[in-house]
Structures are given as C-alpha cells and as structure tokens.
XYZ file of C-alpha atoms in Angstrom:
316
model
C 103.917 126.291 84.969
C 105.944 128.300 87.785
C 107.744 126.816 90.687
C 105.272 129.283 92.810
C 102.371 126.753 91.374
C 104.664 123.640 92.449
C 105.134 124.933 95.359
C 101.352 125.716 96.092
C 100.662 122.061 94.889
C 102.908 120.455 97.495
C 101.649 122.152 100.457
C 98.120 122.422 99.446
C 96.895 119.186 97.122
C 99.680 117.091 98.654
C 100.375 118.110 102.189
C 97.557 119.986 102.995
C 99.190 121.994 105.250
C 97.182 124.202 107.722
C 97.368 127.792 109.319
C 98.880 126.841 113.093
C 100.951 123.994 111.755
C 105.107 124.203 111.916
C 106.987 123.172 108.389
C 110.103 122.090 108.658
C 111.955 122.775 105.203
C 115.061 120.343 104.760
C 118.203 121.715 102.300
C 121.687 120.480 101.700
C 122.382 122.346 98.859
C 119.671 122.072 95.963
C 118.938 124.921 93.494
C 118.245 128.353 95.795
C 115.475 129.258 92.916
C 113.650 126.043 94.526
C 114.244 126.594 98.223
C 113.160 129.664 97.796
C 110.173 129.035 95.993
C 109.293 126.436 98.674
C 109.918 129.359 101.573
C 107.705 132.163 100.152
C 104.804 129.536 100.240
C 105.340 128.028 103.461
C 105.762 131.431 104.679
C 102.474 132.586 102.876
C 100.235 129.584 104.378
C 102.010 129.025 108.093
C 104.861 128.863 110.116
C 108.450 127.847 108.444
C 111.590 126.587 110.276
C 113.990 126.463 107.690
C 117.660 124.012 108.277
C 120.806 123.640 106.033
C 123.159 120.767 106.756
C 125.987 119.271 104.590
C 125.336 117.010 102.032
C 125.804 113.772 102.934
C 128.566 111.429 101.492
C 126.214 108.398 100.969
C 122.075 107.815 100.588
C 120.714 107.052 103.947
C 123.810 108.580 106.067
C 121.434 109.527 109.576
C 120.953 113.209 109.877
C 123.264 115.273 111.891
C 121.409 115.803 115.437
C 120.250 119.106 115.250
C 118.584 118.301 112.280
C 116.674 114.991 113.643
C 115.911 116.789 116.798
C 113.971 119.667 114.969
C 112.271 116.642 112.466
C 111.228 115.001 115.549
C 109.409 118.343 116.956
C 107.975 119.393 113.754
C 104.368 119.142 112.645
C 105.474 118.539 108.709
C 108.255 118.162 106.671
C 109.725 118.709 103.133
C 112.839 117.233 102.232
C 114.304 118.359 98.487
C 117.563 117.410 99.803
C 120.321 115.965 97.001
C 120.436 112.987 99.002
C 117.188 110.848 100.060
C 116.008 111.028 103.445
C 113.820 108.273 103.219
C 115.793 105.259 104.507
C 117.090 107.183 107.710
C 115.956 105.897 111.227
C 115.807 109.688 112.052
C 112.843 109.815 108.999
C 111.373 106.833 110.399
C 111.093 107.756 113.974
C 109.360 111.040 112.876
C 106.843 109.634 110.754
C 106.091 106.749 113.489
C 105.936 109.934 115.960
C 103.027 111.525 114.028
C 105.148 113.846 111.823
C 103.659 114.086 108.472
C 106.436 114.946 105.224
C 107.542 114.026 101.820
C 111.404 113.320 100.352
C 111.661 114.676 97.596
C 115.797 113.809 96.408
C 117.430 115.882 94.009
C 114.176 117.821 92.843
C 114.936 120.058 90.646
C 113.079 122.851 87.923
C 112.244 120.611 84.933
C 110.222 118.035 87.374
C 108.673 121.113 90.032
C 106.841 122.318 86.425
C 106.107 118.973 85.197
C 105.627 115.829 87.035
C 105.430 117.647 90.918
C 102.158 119.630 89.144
C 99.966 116.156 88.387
C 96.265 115.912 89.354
C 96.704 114.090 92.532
C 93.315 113.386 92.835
C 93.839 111.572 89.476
C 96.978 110.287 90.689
C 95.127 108.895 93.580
C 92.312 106.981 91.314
C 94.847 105.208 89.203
C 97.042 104.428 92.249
C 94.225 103.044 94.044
C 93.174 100.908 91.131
C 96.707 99.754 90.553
C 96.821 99.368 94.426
C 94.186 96.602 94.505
C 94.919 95.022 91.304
C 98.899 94.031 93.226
C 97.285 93.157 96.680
C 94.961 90.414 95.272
C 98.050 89.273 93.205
C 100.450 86.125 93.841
C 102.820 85.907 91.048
C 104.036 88.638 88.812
C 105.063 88.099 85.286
C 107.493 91.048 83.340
C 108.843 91.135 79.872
C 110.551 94.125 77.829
C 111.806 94.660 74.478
C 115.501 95.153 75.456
C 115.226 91.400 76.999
C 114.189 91.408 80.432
C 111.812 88.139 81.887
C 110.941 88.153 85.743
C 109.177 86.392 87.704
C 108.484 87.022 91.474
C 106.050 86.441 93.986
C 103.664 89.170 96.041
C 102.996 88.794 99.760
C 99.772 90.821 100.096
C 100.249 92.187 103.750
C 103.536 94.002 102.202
C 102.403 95.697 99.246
C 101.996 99.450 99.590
C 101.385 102.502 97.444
C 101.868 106.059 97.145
C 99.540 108.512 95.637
C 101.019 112.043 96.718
C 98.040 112.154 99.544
C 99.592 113.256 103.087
C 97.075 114.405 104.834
C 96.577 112.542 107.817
C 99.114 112.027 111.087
C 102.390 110.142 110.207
C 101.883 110.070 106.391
C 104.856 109.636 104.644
C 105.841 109.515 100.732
C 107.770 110.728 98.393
C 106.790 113.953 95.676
C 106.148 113.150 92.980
C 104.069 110.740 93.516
C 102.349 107.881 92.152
C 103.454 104.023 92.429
C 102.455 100.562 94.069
C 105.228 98.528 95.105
C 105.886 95.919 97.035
C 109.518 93.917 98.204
C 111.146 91.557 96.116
C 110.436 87.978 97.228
C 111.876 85.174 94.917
C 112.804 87.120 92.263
C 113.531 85.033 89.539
C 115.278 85.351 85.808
C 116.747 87.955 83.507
C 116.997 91.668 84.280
C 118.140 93.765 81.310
C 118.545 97.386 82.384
C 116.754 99.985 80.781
C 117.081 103.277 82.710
C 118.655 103.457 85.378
C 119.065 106.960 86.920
C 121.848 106.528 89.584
C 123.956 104.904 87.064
C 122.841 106.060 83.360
C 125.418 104.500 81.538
C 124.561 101.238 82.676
C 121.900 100.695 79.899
C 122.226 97.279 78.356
C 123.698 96.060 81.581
C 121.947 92.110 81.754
C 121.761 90.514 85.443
C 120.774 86.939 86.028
C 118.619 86.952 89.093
C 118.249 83.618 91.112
C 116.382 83.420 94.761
C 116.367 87.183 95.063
C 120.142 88.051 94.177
C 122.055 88.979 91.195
C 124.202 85.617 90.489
C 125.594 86.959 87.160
C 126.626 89.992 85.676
C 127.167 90.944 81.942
C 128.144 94.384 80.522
C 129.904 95.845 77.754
C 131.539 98.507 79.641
C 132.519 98.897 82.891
C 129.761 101.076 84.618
C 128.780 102.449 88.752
C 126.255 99.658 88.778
C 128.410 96.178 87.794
C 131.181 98.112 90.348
C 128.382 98.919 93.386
C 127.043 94.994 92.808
C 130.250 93.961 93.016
C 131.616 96.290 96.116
C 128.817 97.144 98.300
C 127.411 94.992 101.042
C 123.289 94.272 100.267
C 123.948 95.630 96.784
C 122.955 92.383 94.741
C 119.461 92.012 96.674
C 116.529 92.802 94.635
C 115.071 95.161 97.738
C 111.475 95.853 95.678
C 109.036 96.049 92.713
C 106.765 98.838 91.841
C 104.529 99.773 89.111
C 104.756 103.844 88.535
C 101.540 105.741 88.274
C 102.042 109.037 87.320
C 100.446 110.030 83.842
C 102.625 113.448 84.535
C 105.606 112.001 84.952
C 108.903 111.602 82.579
C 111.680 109.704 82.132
C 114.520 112.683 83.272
C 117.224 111.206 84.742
C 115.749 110.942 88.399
C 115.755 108.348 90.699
C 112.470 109.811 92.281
C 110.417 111.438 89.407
C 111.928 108.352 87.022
C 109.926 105.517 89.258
C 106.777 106.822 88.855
C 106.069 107.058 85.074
C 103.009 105.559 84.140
C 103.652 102.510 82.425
C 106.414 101.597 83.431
C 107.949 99.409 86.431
C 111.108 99.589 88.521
C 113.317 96.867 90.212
C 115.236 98.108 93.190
C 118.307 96.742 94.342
C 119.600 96.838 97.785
C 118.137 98.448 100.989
C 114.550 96.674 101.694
C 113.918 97.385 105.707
C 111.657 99.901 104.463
C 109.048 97.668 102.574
C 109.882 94.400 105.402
C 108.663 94.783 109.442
C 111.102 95.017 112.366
C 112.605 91.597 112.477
C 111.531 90.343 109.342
C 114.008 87.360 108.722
C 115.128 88.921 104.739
C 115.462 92.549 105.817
C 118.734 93.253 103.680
C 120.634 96.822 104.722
C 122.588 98.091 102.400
C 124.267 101.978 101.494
C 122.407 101.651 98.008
C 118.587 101.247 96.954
C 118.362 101.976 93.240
C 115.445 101.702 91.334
C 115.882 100.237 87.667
C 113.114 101.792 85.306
C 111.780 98.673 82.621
C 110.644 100.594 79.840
C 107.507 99.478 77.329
C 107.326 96.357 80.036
C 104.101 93.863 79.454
C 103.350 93.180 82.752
C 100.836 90.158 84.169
C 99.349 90.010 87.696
C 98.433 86.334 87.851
C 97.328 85.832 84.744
C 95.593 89.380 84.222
C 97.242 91.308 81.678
C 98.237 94.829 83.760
C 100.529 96.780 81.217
C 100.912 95.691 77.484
C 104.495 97.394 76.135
C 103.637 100.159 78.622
C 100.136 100.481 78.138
C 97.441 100.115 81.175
C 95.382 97.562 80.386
C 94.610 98.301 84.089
C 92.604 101.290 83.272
C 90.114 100.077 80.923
C-alpha cells in the first residue's frame, strides 16, 4: 500500500473532509515523503494551509502563536508532528471551538502503509463493542506472562474511546486509531513493563503501584523511564488505561500506532487532565504521558473474561 492510499484514508474514511472546508497541515520536521503525500491529497480534495514550526523540546510544549492562531481559524487539522499535540491547551481550545483534527506523533512510512490503512468501519465495530463492555465495568483485573497483576477501578462517566471516526464538529483523536481507555483510579499492584516505546530499553523494568503511584522501582539497568519517574514532576502517576483495538496495528516502536494493537492494553504514566474534567480534584500535570504496552495480557472486566493472553474473548 502507498502513502497516496494513507493519505486518501485519513482525509476521506477518517476525516471526511469536504470540498469548501480549510485543512490545516501541522509539520515540525517529519519525513518530507509524508508531508508531501499528505499535501497532494489535501490539495486534490480542498483547500490546504500548510505551517512549519520548530520541534519542540518537550511533549505538550504550547504551540508557538502563529501556529495556535491559524489552529484556532481552521476548519480541520492534521498533526504528524514528531512531538504530540494532543495535551496542548492550544489543541484543546480548537477542538472545544468546533475544529475537527487528528495527532498523529512521529508517523512515519512503515505505519502510513500498515496500521493508518485499517477498515475503520471495522475499527469502529470492535471499538464500540469494547466501548460498552469498559463503561458497564467497575473493577478491572490484568495479568501478563512477564509478571504484571493490576487491579484498578472504572468510573463510567470517564471512559472514552477512539475509533478513527472524525466526522462531526470538534472531533478529536488520534490516527491510527482504535482504543477504549479510561484514567487510572486506584491503581493497584505490580506493573512489569513490556513495551514501552518512549523508553525501549526499559523492558523488564517492575514498578510496584500503590493508590495510583509508582512506590517502588526495580531494574537491571539504568534506563529513561526509572530516571523520568524519578526526575519529573507527575511522572509516577498512573494518568490512564486503555485496551487497543486495532486488528491492523503492530507493535513498531510507536507511542501512537503501539497503543492500539488489538489485544493488547497500555498503562500511561503521567499527564491525566485530558481523560479528568476542569477541576477534577486528581488532575495530575506532568511533561510526560507514556503509554506502557502489556503484551499477551488476560484481561477481566468484572468478572467477564475480555482478553485471554491477548485474545478477544470480547469478540465472540
């Protein structure tokens, strides 16, 4: 598959972006062959305003002005910027405006021809199962073969989900696409990293988890992840869980694409104000929100069996 059929699949399946409407394409500095890709189809369906800006030093630095002021007049945006837009307050003033977009961090060739090119509409049927299989949930159960055993609770009211479906006034999400998710809330127990894309060689990394915060840290080898815990203000909160839902998708060594494998589930540490309300008494900011992948996971919802070593029992 091309990146001109990626390309086509983001602003048609997932954007559905029309004839008189503005896109506003976001770059600081990913791969030209993409960019480009991503112009000649904006510029074959509609209208493009195309911006460059600097990379940012951190995830979440706010967006230079020039660049919120155009997201804030735009009718859609696409964002395969290196770093995430997603936790800005310039991202979330747009989408609370009406602007319609998707982040898509550190995209880059291997996921536009693989994971970017799912059936949405299949996406969507499996997300929306997923999706009401978590919101009639209270306690989730996880357990992997590397060691991990979680327990946390699920406030209803807060769980959300992404299916790659942005078609109506404010939608926002991430492409790829596919995952339910919800924030942490009394996380409890043993977290044994897996994958973990923002800090790979922290596999085997084991973090004891009491009342929603890493207490206790064991690793072999000094790694980005024991150092960020350690360093970072927020970094120890367990910010979210989600369940990916993406029968494309691959483990690659992305943050973004990485979360939404199919039978798999992530635990995100750090930044939560996106998944909590204004004034929500446990909103936790923080520089970081990192999503650690738990391969071959058997997962329970209550006491209904959801994944069994990565396989969706949800589905049957």
């Amino acid at each position: 598959m091309s990146l001109e059929s990626a390309a086509e699949t983001i602003l048609k399946e997932c954007l559905a972006v029309k004839s008189d409407e503005e896109v506003l394409l976001l770059n600081d500095g990913n791969d030209p062959e993409i960019i480009n890709a991503l112009k000649r189809e904006i510029q074959r369906k509609t209208n493009l305003n195309y911006v460059e800006y600097p990379e940012p030093e951190v995830q979440g630095e706010e967006l230079p002005n020039r660049v919120e002021e155009k997201l804030l007049n735009a009718d859609v945006f696409i964002a395969p910027t290196n770093k995430s837009i997603s936790y800005t307050r310039a991202r979330s003033k747009a989408t609370r405006k009406g602007v319609r977009g998707a982040s898509m961090p550190k995209l880059n060739k291997e996921i536009m021809e693989t994971s970017v090119q799912a059936d949405y509409k299949g996406v969507s049927k499996i997300t929306d199962k997923a999706y009401k299989h978590l919101k009639n949930t209270k306690k989730i159960r996880i357990k992997t073969p590397s060691g991990t055993e979680l327990r946390l609770n699920v406030e209803s009211d807060k769980v959300g989900n992404l299916d790659g479906i942005l078609h109506e006034e404010g939608d926002f999400g991430n492409i790829p696409s596919g995952e339910v998710f919800g924030p942490g809330i009394n996380t409890e127990g043993k977290l044994v990293i897996d994958k973990l894309a923002m800090a790979p060689n922290s596999t085997g990394t084991e973090l004891v988890i009491e009342d929603n915060r890493v207490v206790k840290i064991e690793s072999e080898r000094p790694n980005k992840l024991v150092e960020n815990l350690k360093d970072i203000k927020g970094a120890k909160n367990i910010a979210e869980f989600g369940l990916g839902t993406n029968p494309n998708a691959e483990i690659v060594g992305n943050n973004t694409n990485d979360e939404k494998v199919l039978g798999t589930v992530h635990i995100a540490f750090g930044d939560n104000k996106f998944f909590l309300p204004d004034g929500d008494e446990r909103i936790v900011e923080s520089e970081i929100h990192w999503d650690a992948v738990c391969e071959s996971p058997t997962v329970y919802f209550d006491d209904k069996q959801i994944l069994d070593q990565g396989k969706p029992e949800f589905l049957k």
